[in-house]
Every structure is written in structure tokens, then in C-alpha cells.
């Protein structure tokens, strides 16, 4: 099983600032990585797939990069609605696996 | 409107069974790959299983250990997750999802004596 490790566990950011979230895979997964956003009491929402392609309707302030084992999700200017938990997920190997999540909180 | 709605969750004793259902509207399950993902209270996401449009299924073997089975009813446009020999560690919100654009609201399964 591929282990996905996200860092940091919690990120404190002020509104309008940039946030950078990291995700590392225990082995190479090429670009088969997705990022999800989850708010309390809600289902996850797909933000990014293919490591860098924004899903339909996702604002341009969200960007993904990386390949192989190292990936990054950047949020260029945090809005109030962006404070949430973010998960990365690999879909290169079975079983599909998620990272433990990064909580982005208001500083 | 594309929508998925889960049902069937509840409180069940360890060792008992429960059947979850995922009802789709706005699209046909028989033409889509649908996943089940679960989330234990206060924890992260865990992939459970997928049923591909052609009926092929795949499970998270270590998690399921042969206890869960998927079945689809094309006439009702529903996908069921039969869960047997439930354990306390199966306690979670279970989501069905077409990962790209549609997730249900989840149904809570609590395994407790």
C-alpha cells in the first residue's frame, strides 16, 4: 500500500495570505494525485486531479504541482471559505489511499 | 441535477450486518464508476471499494477482509454495500461518490454493543 504523508498537520494563515500544503508518497505515483477540500459536516470536494488540473468550478487561486513522490497544493490568497481540511489522494495503485489531511485555520 | 444519497446507516452490534444503499439521480450508475469512502469520527478519509460501470468491483482488501460486498440494481439506479461481521473499527460515515463531481452526504454507521 502506498502511504501518503501530508504536512503540516495544521497550517495557521491569515486571510489574504498564501498557503502551501505538502503531500509525499511512499513511492512514485507519477501524476496520479488528487486534492480534496472538506469542510465540517460536509462531504469532500475535488479540487485538483492529475496533480495539477483544477476540477470544474474550482477557482484559479488553487494550484497543484509536483510529480513522482512530492506534491504541493498552493492557495494564492486565502478567502474565508478556504479554511477547511485538505486531503491528497493517490490513484496510481490499489488500494487508493489518502493522506492524513492538513487543517488550514485562521491565524 | 446530479445527486447521490446514502441511506441505511445506524447503530449495530459487533458481529452483525448492515446494508447501505446509494441512490443516484441525474445520471445512470450503470455508466459510471462509483466509490465508497468512509471517515471515522474526527479522522481522515479511507477508501473502501469501487464498482466500475461494467460491473467489475475492487475492494480495499486489508480493510474489508472479505466482509463487504457491492451490488447494483440498475432498475432502481442504486448501489448497495453489504457489510457483514461488523467491528467497532468500522464505525464511520460512509460516503458514496462519483469522485470527480458528486458525493453523497454520507450515512453514519456505529458499531457498538
XYZ file of C-alpha atoms in Angstrom:
220
model
C 0.000 0.000 0.000
C 1.215 3.479 -0.863
C 1.413 5.701 2.195
C 0.562 9.361 1.680
C 2.042 11.790 4.192
C 0.770 15.352 4.442
C 2.462 18.242 6.147
C 1.953 20.238 8.171
C -0.944 18.761 10.107
C -2.203 22.263 10.836
C -1.446 25.485 8.998
C -2.379 28.832 10.507
C -2.786 31.516 7.868
C -4.253 34.991 7.783
C -6.917 35.803 5.183
C -5.315 37.081 2.001
C -2.073 35.250 2.619
C -0.683 32.362 0.609
C -0.888 28.793 1.894
C 1.323 25.926 0.765
C 0.428 22.340 1.620
C 2.669 19.345 1.019
C 1.967 15.725 0.235
C 4.532 12.959 -0.107
C 4.004 9.473 -1.496
C 5.944 6.476 -0.189
C 6.738 5.513 -3.792
C 6.420 7.143 -7.166
C 2.863 7.730 -8.340
C 3.671 9.776 -11.445
C 0.952 12.466 -11.552
C -1.938 10.330 -10.316
C -2.732 12.598 -7.396
C -5.882 14.413 -6.373
C -6.550 17.073 -3.764
C -9.823 17.361 -1.871
C -11.237 20.032 0.387
C -13.534 19.122 3.254
C -15.454 21.498 5.499
C -17.042 20.423 8.801
C -20.148 18.330 8.306
C -19.705 18.205 4.544
C -18.509 15.659 2.029
C -15.127 16.169 0.391
C -14.938 18.230 -2.784
C -12.475 17.534 -5.563
C -10.124 20.454 -6.194
C -7.290 19.062 -8.298
C -6.674 15.877 -10.262
C -3.699 14.750 -12.299
C -1.581 16.634 -9.740
C -2.192 19.995 -11.408
C -5.561 20.134 -13.225
C -8.280 22.087 -11.499
C -11.668 20.406 -11.318
C -14.694 22.120 -12.794
C -15.625 25.303 -10.984
C -12.514 25.470 -8.813
C -11.110 28.997 -8.532
C -7.751 29.799 -10.081
C -6.276 30.644 -6.672
C -5.938 26.889 -6.141
C -2.976 25.318 -7.907
C -1.332 21.933 -7.718
C 2.149 20.876 -8.690
C 4.579 18.011 -8.416
C 5.096 14.517 -9.714
C 6.685 11.294 -8.579
C 6.635 11.455 -4.792
C 6.443 15.153 -3.919
C 3.342 17.277 -4.409
C 2.142 20.713 -3.408
C -1.213 22.441 -3.185
C -0.992 26.215 -3.127
C -3.779 28.635 -2.326
C -2.626 32.025 -3.524
C -4.773 34.327 -1.404
C -6.844 32.662 1.267
C -10.516 33.542 1.371
C -12.773 32.900 4.351
C -14.363 29.936 2.597
C -10.975 28.250 2.128
C -10.482 27.435 5.796
C -11.004 23.693 5.816
C -9.187 20.359 5.835
C -7.341 19.323 2.698
C -6.562 15.762 1.694
C -4.341 14.371 -1.011
C -5.144 11.011 -2.588
C -3.180 8.761 -4.892
C -4.925 6.710 -7.546
C -1.907 5.052 -9.105
C -2.077 1.834 -7.085
C -4.665 -0.227 -5.234
C -5.885 0.383 -2.673
C -6.465 4.067 -3.261
C -5.024 5.911 -0.296
C -5.433 9.326 1.267
C -3.080 11.446 3.273
C -3.936 12.260 6.854
C -5.033 15.775 5.986
C -3.891 19.346 6.589
C -6.174 21.652 8.501
C -5.949 25.242 7.299
C -7.095 27.501 10.110
C -7.434 31.208 10.579
C -4.414 32.833 12.172
C -29.275 17.506 -11.250
C -26.581 15.005 -10.372
C -27.075 13.694 -6.864
C -26.120 10.748 -4.675
C -27.986 9.915 -1.491
C -26.870 7.296 1.009
C -29.136 5.504 3.417
C -29.129 2.521 5.727
C -26.774 3.667 8.439
C -27.484 3.178 12.114
C -26.338 1.520 15.289
C -25.464 -2.162 15.052
C -23.870 -4.637 17.434
C -20.424 -6.074 16.727
C -20.618 -9.135 14.510
C -23.920 -8.117 12.945
C -24.631 -6.972 9.388
C -25.807 -3.766 7.780
C -26.682 -2.862 4.231
C -26.045 0.648 2.958
C -27.652 1.982 -0.162
C -26.562 4.723 -2.549
C -29.293 6.138 -4.767
C -28.334 8.163 -7.809
C -30.334 10.759 -9.656
C -29.443 12.754 -12.733
C -27.175 10.070 -14.105
C -27.001 6.311 -14.529
C -24.898 4.224 -12.153
C -24.509 1.620 -14.894
C -22.461 4.119 -16.900
C -20.288 5.367 -14.069
C -17.682 4.181 -11.594
C -18.901 4.655 -8.043
C -16.723 4.529 -4.960
C -17.413 4.084 -1.265
C -15.218 6.088 1.090
C -15.522 6.174 4.847
C -14.473 8.522 7.600
C -14.251 7.542 11.237
C -15.344 10.268 13.680
C -12.717 13.009 13.766
C -10.422 11.067 11.435
C -9.332 11.129 7.806
C -10.713 9.563 4.669
C -10.383 5.868 3.886
C -11.190 4.294 0.533
C -13.416 1.224 0.824
C -14.383 -0.069 -2.608
C -15.352 0.756 -6.174
C -17.843 -0.704 -8.629
C -16.973 0.107 -12.208
C -19.641 0.771 -14.807
C -19.054 -2.681 -16.313
C -19.729 -4.426 -13.012
C -16.134 -5.058 -12.050
C -15.507 -4.476 -8.374
C -12.442 -3.748 -6.297
C -12.122 -3.627 -2.531
C -9.638 -2.345 -0.025
C -8.675 -5.878 0.889
C -6.981 -5.128 4.220
C -9.914 -3.034 5.365
C -12.720 -5.249 4.088
C -11.184 -8.690 4.682
C -13.921 -10.330 2.655
C -16.717 -8.912 4.806
C -18.162 -6.303 2.400
C -19.899 -6.857 -0.925
C -21.105 -4.433 -3.579
C -24.235 -4.936 -5.628
C -26.007 -2.709 -8.097
C -29.659 -2.581 -9.107
C -29.826 -0.882 -12.482
C -33.625 -0.772 -12.466
C -33.569 1.273 -9.262
C -30.309 3.074 -10.040
C -28.904 2.106 -6.660
C -25.623 0.688 -5.404
C -25.597 -1.264 -2.153
C -22.758 -2.020 0.227
C -23.464 -5.146 2.243
C -21.342 -5.148 5.380
C -21.057 -8.319 7.431
C -19.222 -9.196 10.654
C -19.034 -5.558 11.615
C -16.426 -4.388 14.097
C -16.079 -1.327 16.280
C -13.417 -0.019 13.899
C -15.988 0.056 11.076
C -17.706 2.933 12.854
C -17.649 5.800 10.365
C -19.582 7.997 7.997
C -19.830 6.131 4.720
C -19.921 8.154 1.517
C -20.688 7.012 -1.980
C -19.074 9.126 -4.640
C -18.523 9.751 -8.265
C -15.226 11.324 -7.234
C -14.963 13.977 -9.890
C -18.137 15.809 -9.181
C -20.604 14.163 -6.868
C -20.555 12.884 -3.314
C -23.452 11.944 -1.126
C -23.996 13.493 2.279
C -22.871 10.310 3.985
C -24.574 7.853 6.321
C -23.287 7.138 9.816
C -22.607 3.571 10.860
C -21.987 2.993 14.551
C -20.863 -0.443 15.662
C -21.356 -0.764 19.383
C -22.758 -3.143 21.924
